[in-house]
Amino acid sequence: MKYGLFDDARREYVITRPDTPLPWINYLGSQDYFGIISNTAGGYSFYRDARLRRLTRYRYNNVPFDTGGRYLYLRDDTSGEYWSPTWQPVRRPLEDYTCRHGMGYTIIGSTFSGIAAEVRYFVPLDETLEIWQVSVTNRRAEPADLSLFSFVEFALWDAQDDMTNFQRNFNTGEVEIEDGADPGIGGVIYHKTEYRERRDHFAYFACSAPLAGYDTQREAFLGPYQGFDTPQAVIDGRARNSHAHGWAPVGSHHVRLALGPGESRRLIFVLGYQENPRDRKFDPPGSQVINKATVKPIIARYLDPAQADAAFDALRAYWDGLLGGFQVDTPDEHTDRMVNIWNAYQCMVTFNLSRSASFYESGVGRGMGFRDSSQDLLGFVHMIPARARERILDIAATQLPDGGAYHQYQPLTKRGNDAIGSNFNDDPLWLVLGTAAYIKETGDWDILNESVAYDNDDSLAAPLYNHLQRAMGYTLDRLGPHGLPLIGRADWNDCLNLNTFSAEPGESFQTTTNMDGKVAESVFIAGLFTLAAGEMTGIARHLGLSDEAARYRDAAAQLDAAVQAHGWDGAWFRRAYDHFGQPVGSQECEEGQIFIEPQGMCVMGGMGLKDGRALQALDSVAERLATDHGIVLHQPAYTQYYLNLGEISTYPPGYKENAGIFCHNNPWIMIAEAIVGRSDRAFDYYRRICPSAREAISDVHRCEPYVYAQMIAGKDAPTHGEAKNSWLTGTAAWNYVAITQWILGIRPAFEGLEIAPVIPADWPGFSATRQFRGATYAITVRREGPGSSASLVVDGEPLAGTVVPHRPGVTARTVEVTLR
Ligand code: GLC
Ligand code: GLC
């Protein structure tokens, strides 16, 4: 069953009923000010850091699930009936409900009893505020007397403290109110908790219309024992003009609207964040009153409808620019809309938010992952190369002098996170892949010469290239009894904890280490190393370091040989060796006989391509791991807790890392299938987890049909096919890479743009335009035979091979590809 439809021309997903299986969300903001918004106006906003600068309150894991948001209430002042045009929080049945989630904005509208209302939420570029543009239309034959109430609940800044430290927080809340007497500015509610002391920032919530009243104390607005769905002020049609002192500061404006038949009114609300210079916080100086001189011009500007519209147009133009650099036209509508719109958009959201704030990530938890952020780069580097460059240098500066990495770093301080520490032995290698992707995209070899600190200590700084060398060395310095890389605390699979042996409830599987770590080995890291070694060989060659290039080739061959000798199980690659030297992911095991990760990564690293092992491994995946909903992580699922395997065996079978469909690693199999030339299989796997292609089964999938989720429940789970943890996942980047670079085959290379499509046999071809190093490539692919052997004609000249060499100064190129 479907709950909406794609409007590709507008780059929107249109939700046509409010009761989606889960809240279907979108993101507002692209630089400093961010918000999450559900299809019924749930969500919250924050400035930069979802934990430390939370502007509005949201109650995770609440009942109803999606509680707290950017709420509006309409009331018919004649009948006393009231409703929310966004459905929540009142949940009265509405006519013509639609929610349009677009690129950085959301529009929700509906009609109730002849009153149509629509609200457009967005964050203007370069501003630390959000705009709610509201229009209300009377479609009745008679005049209508209405009340409109706005509502947000302020968070007391530190979201973690806000939900725990009530003995203090029920006393600190403070606001200021301007009731609209100031010409040009309507009513403004200022939230200034802790402004009297060390905070130089405040939030504000302004309304363009004259106010009939306002509220700033939650209990006064709602009434004791009443919820957001039944606010007493709305029931009575009368705000209380309350001033918050302690308890729970909120912002609510009350506006009266008298609309003749057919008449419309437009209103604007602005919710924002403002910092003042410390020495000019108060006006008059020495008072406790906020100096509003800095913020009033901003408020006045965006309460002006023409300025608000112009800001919205600028936002659209920004997204046209970001997405316009790579557009494809294929025989498959799902591919087109994911590549051209939604998958690219999700990659930008992961750039902005990493893993911090979604409806599954509470904004108070994880920092930036070393491996996660390095992989996310793969999906957005072509859209924002300059910011990708910055990100690479930030990540590298947290690397440790021995080549290892803090598993996470904090976005505000950009320092490694001591609490989680290091020894996730795959981590450093992802930096090599991220950096290689950046160089291939931009041709900016200079980045390798940038001097970058180790462990944020400038006295240890060395060129970025040295960081990559040490990342490679880190693996080679840590080989185990079979000559395979030691796994440490975990590799890509955070939950395969072979040195943990935890018997204490609540102990962290990622940070507890009870074994010395000198035995447990990872075949996956061997595959990842060979892939990274390929990149390092290319880099060293370009730099003219032929001896070094040869050393990386040799090191890759050494690990390839170790995998042949000890990592091959007869029909697939083994996963690991545990602390006792026993194989994991082998026929010898009772459970967990075959894992997805090494089948993908070893083939991507080039293993088994000549001797048939690659094909065999991928056939084993097809036979044992593939389901209609995607490829599960391993089989058989673990049915009990294994001390020697760790968190992977804590999940009930079929969920998360215990044989769930972990959508992050499915594209590795798509890429591996493309590498061995099996185009139909590669694309079939792509389609199985493609959100758009799963739209028709939204009642099974349940998460948003426009973005990937981290996980879909595997075949061992009673809810097989149900997705969870949408939006912030490495799945976004890797699926983007699989479809654009390996299936459509448009792949940046060190010396130019490679075009080597491995598309389904029944596709007659496709076309694409792509910006690459200052040139626009117009690419047409035509099938003349059933295979994937490509011949290229570039600007009218036949080309040997598939890499179109970069030509500085040339701004437009045409590439005609014939597949046979
Ligand atoms: C989560 C983590 C990622 C890890 C994956 C598998 O997505 O963010 O770092 O690789 O789980 O455990
Ligand atoms: C938990 C999650 C896993 C994630 C990890 C991040 O183990 O199950 O998916 O990668 O936390 O630290």
PDB file of N, CA and C and ligand atoms in Angstrom, residues 355 366 371-372 492-495 657 662 710, ligand 1:
ATOM      1  N   ARG A 355      25.795  11.154  12.122  1.00  0.00           N
ATOM      2  CA  ARG A 355      24.842  10.222  12.736  1.00  0.00           C
ATOM      3  C   ARG A 355      24.145  10.878  13.922  1.00  0.00           C
ATOM      4  N   ARG A 366      26.081   9.790  19.542  1.00  0.00           N
ATOM      5  CA  ARG A 366      27.371   9.588  18.908  1.00  0.00           C
ATOM      6  C   ARG A 366      27.969  10.851  18.318  1.00  0.00           C
ATOM      7  N   ARG A 371      35.248   6.050  10.557  1.00  0.00           N
ATOM      8  CA  ARG A 371      34.938   5.262   9.351  1.00  0.00           C
ATOM      9  C   ARG A 371      33.665   5.752   8.683  1.00  0.00           C
ATOM     10  N   ASP A 372      32.669   6.145   9.488  1.00  0.00           N
ATOM     11  CA  ASP A 372      31.412   6.588   8.883  1.00  0.00           C
ATOM     12  C   ASP A 372      31.633   7.843   8.040  1.00  0.00           C
ATOM     13  N   TRP A 492      34.471  -3.238  10.299  1.00  0.00           N
ATOM     14  CA  TRP A 492      33.268  -2.512   9.865  1.00  0.00           C
ATOM     15  C   TRP A 492      32.048  -2.908  10.707  1.00  0.00           C
ATOM     16  N   ASN A 493      31.978  -4.187  11.017  1.00  0.00           N
ATOM     17  CA  ASN A 493      30.852  -4.659  11.814  1.00  0.00           C
ATOM     18  C   ASN A 493      31.147  -4.383  13.282  1.00  0.00           C
ATOM     19  N   ASP A 494      30.623  -3.269  13.771  1.00  0.00           N
ATOM     20  CA  ASP A 494      30.847  -2.844  15.153  1.00  0.00           C
ATOM     21  C   ASP A 494      30.438  -3.896  16.173  1.00  0.00           C
ATOM     22  N   CYS A 495      29.634  -4.821  15.739  1.00  0.00           N
ATOM     23  CA  CYS A 495      29.037  -5.772  16.680  1.00  0.00           C
ATOM     24  C   CYS A 495      29.703  -7.135  16.636  1.00  0.00           C
ATOM     25  N   GLU A 657      22.753  -6.270  13.161  1.00  0.00           N
ATOM     26  CA  GLU A 657      23.896  -7.047  12.692  1.00  0.00           C
ATOM     27  C   GLU A 657      23.685  -8.563  12.803  1.00  0.00           C
ATOM     28  N   PHE A 662      21.446  -5.402   6.294  1.00  0.00           N
ATOM     29  CA  PHE A 662      22.147  -4.168   6.637  1.00  0.00           C
ATOM     30  C   PHE A 662      22.429  -3.458   5.319  1.00  0.00           C
ATOM     31  N   GLN A 710      18.965   2.209   7.569  1.00  0.00           N
ATOM     32  CA  GLN A 710      20.148   1.396   7.867  1.00  0.00           C
ATOM     33  C   GLN A 710      19.831  -0.090   7.709  1.00  0.00           C
TER      34      GLN A 710
HETATM   35  C1  GLC B   1      26.563   1.419  12.122  1.00  0.00           C
HETATM   36  C2  GLC B   1      27.823   2.204  12.354  1.00  0.00           C
HETATM   37  C3  GLC B   1      28.909   1.824  11.373  1.00  0.00           C
HETATM   38  C4  GLC B   1      29.090   0.341  11.336  1.00  0.00           C
HETATM   39  C5  GLC B   1      27.772  -0.378  11.091  1.00  0.00           C
HETATM   40  C6  GLC B   1      27.903  -1.868  11.218  1.00  0.00           C
HETATM   41  O1  GLC B   1      25.979   1.825  10.912  1.00  0.00           O
HETATM   42  O2  GLC B   1      27.575   3.581  12.262  1.00  0.00           O
HETATM   43  O3  GLC B   1      30.117   2.431  11.709  1.00  0.00           O
HETATM   44  O4  GLC B   1      30.006   0.032  10.342  1.00  0.00           O
HETATM   45  O5  GLC B   1      26.812   0.046  12.050  1.00  0.00           O
HETATM   46  O6  GLC B   1      28.111  -2.277  12.529  1.00  0.00           O
END
